[in-house]
């Protein structure tokens, strides 16, 4: 049948089982939005307050489900407003398709009104991007974009569509989506055999688990492998939820704000098995002193990551789930009792803790959220101290329940992400944990939360400063607090009230307990403005460039 470009886009989205898109209209996408109006019974559009919010919402939707998130923006500033969200998804390997409009083909390259070379701008932060100049190629381009976004190592893809292409007509024929196959062709038996040999020789092994475990759906295989091999498991920030933190073999977060047990285990181990992790500087700190006694087995779907940051002894390239299945079959039952006792001692003596008193402490807030949600919530965060407290003091047991910007560290990410996550997972309650500095950046998305009655509970850990920057200024800059005091409003409860969202001003532990209990009771959005001390610290902490076993504990 003959359809125009905008209709072809809708049909291709339906081919890919897309039910929700996030976006903001404008001149170059008017034809697309006219089609969305006609397809509104089959494709739900969420109008955000800003295009960046749309990108983050699509990202949160993708992280909460594993499906491809979709966002739409017009040309020029609309497209550039997506850039931070696209880069956020790229750094954390999130499957995303960003659709932008552009000026008509005759106007391209002429500095036309609201024209930007968005494919040029986003080339370094996408897996691939396209500008479609022939309507006959539009359907296949969309299909390829979804395949690329979700296959192998996931990531964002951008499709730029000039306005005249959205109006042009051509024949459209339905096609079944390409099946996403696990990447197994690069898994070599000799690499598996070498890894098994190293495992059988090891006396002090450690698994370093990253976001790839979650992307590949390998969390059950990781548990089975760890239990059979009797090996402790440390997780990166992106790996949180990939291994249950209440499991006896879990040592928790590794790196700059990781647990003493994880960091000591990495320093003392003789074999480090990295699965779906990229050895970020926030994990390794000083590369020269990271895992100094260990032979490193690096398991990853992306060959570009092998020995990029830390030299590996051997590597297995391919899908983490398939590789773990092979290792489970070959490695045999092992006994590392003495090593596990040493790790258990570190866990017991140096677990995440804080000065427990009657004041409202950020760590108490995280523990109370865990207690009242019974560990069943999806937690989204902004970036800063609150992000680390949420990682340390809420116990995650299942994948896709901790949603945060890791690689790019995007302040302003979380409110949009919480919207996407809550819309994707109506069966779960999303609790969004924000710092007052981060929340200011995209608090305009309260309008989206309110309009669609998205029942997100927003916890603002309000210390009236840029907390993480102030912490660094305290420890490394002699207490010179340059431009980190945020004594300028707004009153977040009044702001919430302006959007008809229930707000709570919270100063004590009892205030928080009662407010959270009340917020959880109702299926509507809420904002809890929690006033905490400006000099609260995220501890432990590793100084930049220091060995990760050299932790600042107090």
XYZ file of C-alpha atoms in Angstrom:
554
model
C 0.000 0.000 0.000
C 1.098 3.579 -0.622
C 1.811 5.681 2.492
C 3.641 8.910 3.222
C 6.868 8.978 5.224
C 5.173 9.820 8.503
C 2.738 6.938 8.148
C 5.601 4.609 7.235
C 7.346 5.691 10.451
C 4.233 4.821 12.492
C 3.859 1.436 10.811
C 7.525 0.633 11.382
C 7.230 1.577 15.057
C 4.294 -0.825 15.320
C 6.363 -3.501 13.568
C 8.884 -3.129 16.404
C 6.110 -3.397 19.064
C 6.647 0.198 20.166
C 3.737 1.270 22.357
C 5.116 4.492 23.880
C 7.213 7.352 22.534
C 8.433 10.492 24.283
C 8.836 13.790 22.507
C 8.143 17.417 21.777
C 6.697 18.745 18.499
C 8.014 21.456 16.193
C 7.874 22.651 12.609
C 10.033 19.960 11.027
C 8.098 17.109 12.650
C 4.564 18.423 12.115
C 3.829 15.668 9.610
C 5.067 13.075 12.110
C 2.889 14.530 14.850
C -0.108 14.586 12.539
C 0.454 10.861 11.999
C 0.841 10.326 15.764
C -2.567 11.956 16.214
C -4.093 9.445 13.801
C -2.262 6.491 15.419
C -2.901 7.624 19.006
C -4.936 4.520 19.880
C -1.934 2.300 19.127
C 1.083 4.499 19.955
C 0.980 6.430 23.217
C 2.872 9.744 23.044
C 4.161 11.403 26.217
C 4.691 15.150 25.818
C 7.609 16.145 28.046
C 8.462 19.666 29.163
C 11.776 19.656 27.299
C 13.417 17.462 24.673
C 16.162 16.441 27.102
C 13.443 15.088 29.373
C 12.105 13.058 26.425
C 15.523 11.484 25.801
C 15.974 10.623 29.491
C 12.425 9.233 29.706
C 13.070 6.984 26.688
C 16.327 5.914 28.365
C 14.534 5.098 31.648
C 11.900 3.157 29.727
C 14.645 1.135 28.023
C 16.597 0.425 31.211
C 13.466 -0.666 33.087
C 12.368 -3.089 30.351
C 15.306 -3.970 28.105
C 13.225 -2.779 25.137
C 14.307 0.008 22.786
C 13.279 3.473 24.025
C 12.045 5.995 21.454
C 12.134 9.790 21.520
C 11.193 12.409 18.923
C 12.299 16.023 18.475
C 12.179 18.688 15.821
C 15.165 20.112 13.970
C 17.760 22.585 15.264
C 17.459 23.259 19.002
C 14.963 20.427 19.409
C 17.510 17.981 18.061
C 20.436 19.436 19.994
C 18.386 19.270 23.203
C 18.427 15.489 22.784
C 22.221 15.334 22.672
C 22.879 14.995 26.418
C 20.295 12.222 26.657
C 21.785 10.402 23.667
C 25.281 10.669 25.144
C 23.976 9.368 28.485
C 22.506 6.309 26.749
C 25.694 5.791 24.735
C 27.975 5.758 27.774
C 25.757 3.234 29.589
C 24.946 1.023 26.557
C 21.201 1.721 26.546
C 19.119 0.798 23.456
C 17.536 4.007 22.182
C 16.212 5.285 18.849
C 16.109 9.071 18.567
C 14.034 10.431 15.687
C 14.652 14.003 14.621
C 13.098 16.128 11.918
C 15.146 18.369 9.684
C 14.511 21.062 7.096
C 13.497 19.903 3.633
C 16.200 18.499 1.329
C 16.472 21.674 -0.820
C 17.273 23.686 2.342
C 19.937 21.349 3.774
C 23.402 22.873 4.076
C 22.168 26.457 3.665
C 21.987 27.516 7.329
C 18.222 27.431 7.029
C 15.959 28.296 9.952
C 16.340 25.657 12.679
C 18.798 23.605 10.635
C 21.532 21.640 12.401
C 23.682 18.807 11.085
C 22.507 16.535 13.880
C 24.063 13.414 12.347
C 27.424 15.191 12.418
C 26.850 16.356 15.985
C 25.887 12.904 17.279
C 28.338 10.758 15.319
C 30.664 10.227 18.330
C 27.788 9.368 20.714
C 25.689 6.935 18.669
C 26.231 3.362 17.542
C 25.106 4.589 14.132
C 23.073 7.438 12.709
C 21.236 8.225 9.484
C 19.819 11.071 7.468
C 17.104 9.723 5.179
C 16.988 11.504 1.802
C 14.823 8.988 -0.072
C 11.417 7.964 1.277
C 11.854 4.556 -0.353
C 14.714 3.875 2.077
C 12.880 5.072 5.179
C 11.283 1.795 6.294
C 14.487 -0.231 5.986
C 16.428 2.503 7.778
C 14.028 2.398 10.730
C 14.217 -1.395 10.870
C 18.017 -1.323 10.759
C 18.103 1.338 13.491
C 16.121 -0.824 15.912
C 18.260 -3.851 15.127
C 21.512 -1.954 15.668
C 20.248 -0.335 18.890
C 19.399 -3.677 20.502
C 21.912 -6.141 19.061
C 25.376 -6.891 20.416
C 26.345 -4.154 22.837
C 23.188 -2.011 22.961
C 23.268 1.721 22.337
C 21.534 4.726 20.792
C 20.829 5.221 17.079
C 19.599 8.486 15.539
C 17.412 8.827 12.442
C 17.215 12.321 10.939
C 14.284 12.775 8.529
C 13.935 15.938 6.387
C 10.411 17.352 6.412
C 9.711 16.674 2.733
C 10.567 12.992 3.266
C 7.873 12.774 5.958
C 5.346 13.993 3.349
C 6.581 12.035 0.308
C 4.786 8.808 -0.603
C 5.930 5.332 -1.592
C 4.876 1.716 -1.289
C 5.045 0.186 2.171
C 5.003 -3.537 2.935
C 4.939 -4.943 6.458
C 8.010 -6.897 7.581
C 8.629 -8.962 10.677
C 11.419 -7.457 12.816
C 14.843 -9.010 12.445
C 15.444 -11.550 15.185
C 18.129 -10.474 17.636
C 20.592 -13.334 17.942
C 23.048 -13.586 20.795
C 26.603 -12.910 19.690
C 28.233 -16.336 19.808
C 30.292 -16.501 16.603
C 33.242 -14.841 18.384
C 33.232 -17.271 21.328
C 36.286 -19.467 20.802
C 36.644 -22.818 22.525
C 40.351 -22.211 23.134
C 39.449 -19.017 25.037
C 36.906 -20.926 27.128
C 39.447 -23.654 27.841
C 42.092 -21.126 28.857
C 39.653 -19.450 31.247
C 38.647 -22.780 32.798
C 42.315 -23.662 33.305
C 42.939 -20.379 35.117
C 39.852 -20.897 37.280
C 40.943 -24.362 38.341
C 44.372 -23.015 39.314
C 43.020 -20.040 41.251
C 42.971 -19.898 45.046
C 41.525 -16.378 45.434
C 39.155 -15.626 42.545
C 36.815 -12.633 42.274
C 34.049 -11.833 39.803
C 33.755 -8.185 38.747
C 30.243 -7.886 37.327
C 29.146 -4.995 35.120
C 26.126 -3.761 33.210
C 26.645 -6.389 30.520
C 25.200 -8.997 32.893
C 21.936 -7.042 32.901
C 21.957 -6.300 29.154
C 22.431 -9.966 28.298
C 19.887 -11.215 30.857
C 22.605 -13.319 32.483
C 21.809 -12.674 36.146
C 20.578 -16.214 36.847
C 23.613 -17.713 35.138
C 25.880 -15.416 37.171
C 24.337 -16.685 40.418
C 24.738 -20.297 39.307
C 28.323 -19.716 38.207
C 29.291 -17.930 41.437
C 27.732 -20.625 43.604
C 29.293 -23.487 41.669
C 32.709 -21.833 41.515
C 32.346 -20.539 45.114
C 33.618 -17.086 44.224
C 32.707 -13.652 45.628
C 31.038 -11.097 43.335
C 31.707 -7.347 43.233
C 29.558 -5.109 41.051
C 30.084 -1.880 39.170
C 27.523 0.910 39.462
C 25.921 -0.216 36.177
C 26.013 -3.816 37.363
C 23.865 -3.168 40.443
C 20.986 -5.647 40.534
C 22.781 -8.152 38.325
C 23.736 -10.144 41.431
C 21.566 -10.084 44.582
C 23.243 -7.978 47.245
C 21.737 -10.057 50.036
C 23.538 -13.142 48.676
C 26.357 -14.398 50.903
C 28.808 -14.191 47.959
C 28.046 -10.542 47.207
C 30.666 -7.996 48.251
C 28.697 -5.070 46.789
C 29.883 -2.028 44.913
C 33.514 -1.777 43.790
C 35.597 1.327 43.166
C 35.778 4.929 44.353
C 32.786 4.598 46.693
C 32.781 0.815 46.817
C 32.806 -1.427 49.842
C 36.013 -2.251 51.669
C 35.303 -5.930 50.971
C 35.064 -5.431 47.187
C 38.117 -3.207 47.002
C 40.224 -5.420 49.235
C 39.136 -8.536 47.340
C 40.155 -6.929 44.045
C 43.526 -6.018 45.516
C 44.216 -9.451 47.031
C 42.660 -11.784 44.444
C 44.818 -13.954 42.176
C 42.167 -14.158 39.423
C 39.746 -11.416 38.379
C 36.878 -12.477 36.127
C 35.384 -9.321 34.614
C 31.983 -9.966 33.023
C 30.307 -7.231 30.981
C 32.375 -4.512 32.633
C 34.667 -1.917 31.099
C 37.151 -1.085 33.885
C 35.999 2.511 34.311
C 38.392 4.888 36.050
C 35.792 5.137 38.833
C 36.399 1.429 39.453
C 40.133 1.092 38.913
C 41.426 4.484 40.131
C 45.175 3.867 39.713
C 45.428 1.343 36.860
C 48.977 0.423 37.887
C 47.833 -0.774 41.306
C 44.494 -2.302 40.341
C 44.278 -6.066 40.996
C 48.088 -6.240 41.183
C 48.291 -9.994 41.912
C 45.569 -11.117 39.540
C 45.413 -12.660 36.125
C 42.454 -10.994 34.431
C 39.855 -12.819 32.341
C 37.777 -10.257 30.470
C 34.390 -11.427 29.173
C 32.647 -8.872 26.963
C 30.497 -8.647 23.843
C 32.511 -5.674 22.562
C 36.070 -6.530 21.449
C 37.000 -2.832 21.619
C 36.829 -3.030 25.420
C 39.418 -5.790 25.757
C 42.621 -4.344 27.265
C 41.393 -0.805 26.554
C 41.787 0.376 30.137
C 43.361 -2.586 31.948
C 45.422 -5.301 30.278
C 43.722 -8.689 30.359
C 45.557 -12.014 30.605
C 42.961 -13.656 28.394
C 39.553 -12.726 27.010
C 36.338 -14.318 25.793
C 34.398 -12.163 23.336
C 30.679 -12.712 23.002
C 27.362 -12.797 24.808
C 27.863 -13.023 28.572
C 24.944 -15.394 29.123
C 26.180 -17.940 26.582
C 29.744 -17.728 27.912
C 28.632 -18.270 31.513
C 26.560 -21.286 30.451
C 29.692 -22.805 28.903
C 31.809 -22.060 31.967
C 29.205 -23.535 34.326
C 29.338 -26.786 32.382
C 33.127 -26.974 32.377
C 34.497 -25.429 35.540
C 33.309 -28.027 38.056
C 32.430 -27.553 41.729
C 35.160 -25.636 43.564
C 35.941 -24.936 47.207
C 37.456 -21.594 48.233
C 36.482 -21.715 51.909
C 39.586 -19.989 53.265
C 39.324 -17.140 50.745
C 35.598 -16.692 51.351
C 36.206 -16.494 55.098
C 38.735 -13.714 54.528
C 36.249 -11.817 52.345
C 33.462 -12.386 54.888
C 35.681 -10.844 57.568
C 36.091 -7.677 55.473
C 32.348 -7.558 54.906
C 31.592 -7.868 58.601
C 34.228 -5.437 59.848
C 33.970 -2.775 57.145
C 30.364 -2.845 55.870
C 28.655 0.348 54.729
C 27.758 2.234 57.886
C 27.246 5.699 59.301
C 26.839 7.521 62.624
C 23.427 6.319 63.742
C 21.672 9.009 65.770
C 18.249 10.616 65.892
C 18.940 13.158 63.140
C 17.687 12.818 59.571
C 20.636 11.273 57.762
C 20.739 10.458 54.019
C 21.809 6.886 54.769
C 18.804 6.452 57.074
C 16.559 7.714 54.263
C 17.839 4.991 51.897
C 17.444 2.274 54.532
C 13.908 3.405 55.309
C 12.966 3.404 51.611
C 14.275 -0.161 51.406
C 12.358 -1.147 54.529
C 9.022 0.357 53.504
C 9.195 -0.829 49.876
C 10.455 -4.245 51.035
C 13.161 -3.987 48.397
C 10.572 -4.140 45.611
C 10.832 -0.604 44.222
C 12.588 0.570 41.107
C 15.068 3.228 42.198
C 16.049 6.020 39.824
C 18.612 8.650 40.742
C 20.168 11.876 39.689
C 23.967 12.195 40.002
C 25.907 13.060 43.130
C 26.102 11.994 46.767
C 22.495 10.788 46.861
C 23.263 8.502 43.885
C 26.038 6.804 45.868
C 23.987 6.537 49.060
C 21.218 4.927 46.999
C 23.781 2.470 45.610
C 25.233 1.683 49.041
C 22.240 1.505 51.381
C 19.367 0.094 49.317
C 19.775 -3.649 48.733
C 19.116 -4.599 45.105
C 18.223 -8.191 44.334
C 16.964 -8.117 40.738
C 18.118 -6.495 37.488
C 16.697 -3.216 36.135
C 15.788 -1.891 39.567
C 18.644 0.649 39.899
C 18.480 3.214 37.085
C 21.169 5.871 37.087
C 23.543 7.732 34.799
C 26.928 6.078 35.309
C 29.360 6.817 32.500
C 28.324 10.382 31.666
C 27.202 11.308 35.174
C 24.294 13.427 33.933
C 22.797 15.749 36.532
C 19.149 16.269 35.563
C 18.832 12.721 34.240
C 16.662 11.133 36.867
C 13.289 12.873 36.739
C 12.831 12.068 33.060
C 14.178 8.549 33.619
C 11.728 7.991 36.479
C 8.837 8.960 34.196
C 9.949 6.482 31.539
C 10.579 3.723 34.076
C 7.218 4.180 35.809
C 5.270 4.250 32.534
C 7.120 1.117 31.407
C 6.602 -0.714 34.704
C 3.154 0.191 35.990
C 3.330 -2.970 38.116
C 6.159 -1.475 40.193
C 6.515 1.678 42.258
C 9.309 3.979 41.162
C 11.113 5.982 43.835
C 13.257 8.743 42.392
C 16.145 9.885 44.594
C 17.502 13.340 43.733
C 19.884 15.910 45.106
C 18.626 19.471 45.245
C 21.278 20.554 42.734
C 20.443 17.870 40.173
C 16.697 18.210 40.653
C 16.785 21.920 39.842
C 18.198 21.146 36.399
C 15.112 19.367 35.036
C 12.406 19.970 37.644
C 10.299 21.331 34.767
C 9.393 17.672 34.185
C 7.133 17.909 37.236
C 4.602 19.163 34.695
C 4.867 15.815 32.867
C 4.608 13.847 36.110
C 1.505 15.812 37.109
C -0.289 15.883 33.750
C -0.015 12.128 33.194
C -0.403 11.356 36.915
C 2.789 9.304 36.878
C 2.905 7.970 40.472
C 6.611 8.554 41.007
C 7.727 9.342 44.555
C 10.476 11.961 44.357
C 12.854 12.090 47.328
C 14.910 15.303 47.310
C 17.954 14.890 49.562
C 18.228 18.603 50.186
C 21.513 19.750 51.743
C 21.414 23.210 50.084
C 24.797 22.579 48.442
C 26.318 20.724 45.531
C 27.124 17.895 47.906
C 29.660 15.812 46.006
C 31.581 18.841 44.789
C 31.566 20.256 48.325
C 32.873 16.917 49.636
C 35.831 17.166 47.249
C 36.351 20.811 48.213
C 36.415 19.768 51.888
C 38.878 16.905 51.446
C 41.127 18.131 48.627
C 40.678 21.931 48.382
C 41.076 23.108 51.957
C 37.382 23.875 52.472
C 37.276 26.578 49.797
C 33.624 26.265 48.835
C 33.657 28.015 45.488
C 30.169 28.284 43.936
C 28.717 25.212 45.625
C 26.236 26.802 48.046
C 22.655 26.587 46.732
C 20.972 28.972 49.139
C 18.624 30.375 46.511
C 15.448 28.330 46.463
C 13.065 27.266 45.227
C 10.846 25.935 47.950
C 10.385 22.466 46.468
C 7.135 21.798 48.342
C 5.611 25.002 46.944
C 6.939 24.060 43.507
C 5.261 20.659 43.762
C 2.063 22.339 44.915
C 2.158 24.579 41.830
C 1.810 21.400 39.772
C -0.805 19.967 42.158
C 1.648 17.338 43.393
C 1.529 16.418 47.077
C 4.638 17.789 48.824
C 6.116 17.102 52.249
C 8.713 19.156 54.125
C 10.768 16.737 56.184
C 13.188 17.490 59.018
C 13.137 14.406 61.270
C 13.217 10.640 60.975
C 9.609 10.398 62.089
C 8.591 12.998 59.507
C 10.193 10.864 56.817
C 8.709 7.577 57.973
C 5.182 8.995 58.035
C 5.508 10.919 54.754
C 6.895 7.932 52.848
C 4.211 5.668 54.296
C 1.546 8.137 53.166
C 3.075 8.572 49.703
C 3.310 4.818 49.119
C -0.313 4.383 50.137
C -1.647 6.449 47.242
C -1.257 5.816 43.511
C -0.246 9.369 42.704
C 2.950 11.422 42.483
C 4.549 12.885 45.587
C 7.615 14.917 46.509
C 9.446 14.545 49.810
C 11.796 17.457 50.512
C 14.278 16.034 53.041
C 16.446 18.594 54.818
C 19.840 17.079 55.700
C 23.196 18.455 56.837
C 25.420 20.163 54.283
C 28.534 18.281 55.379
C 27.273 14.706 55.045
C 29.898 12.573 53.271
C 29.798 9.566 50.980
C 32.194 7.072 52.543
C 34.232 5.039 51.916
C 36.042 7.092 49.289
C 39.182 6.484 47.283
C 41.187 9.598 46.476
C 41.748 10.112 42.728
C 44.758 8.096 41.587
C 45.108 6.189 44.863
C 44.992 2.382 45.046
C 41.416 1.234 45.639
C 42.380 -0.519 48.878
C 43.508 2.853 50.266
C 40.086 4.006 51.412
C 39.093 7.119 53.306
C 36.747 5.644 55.906
C 35.961 8.657 58.087
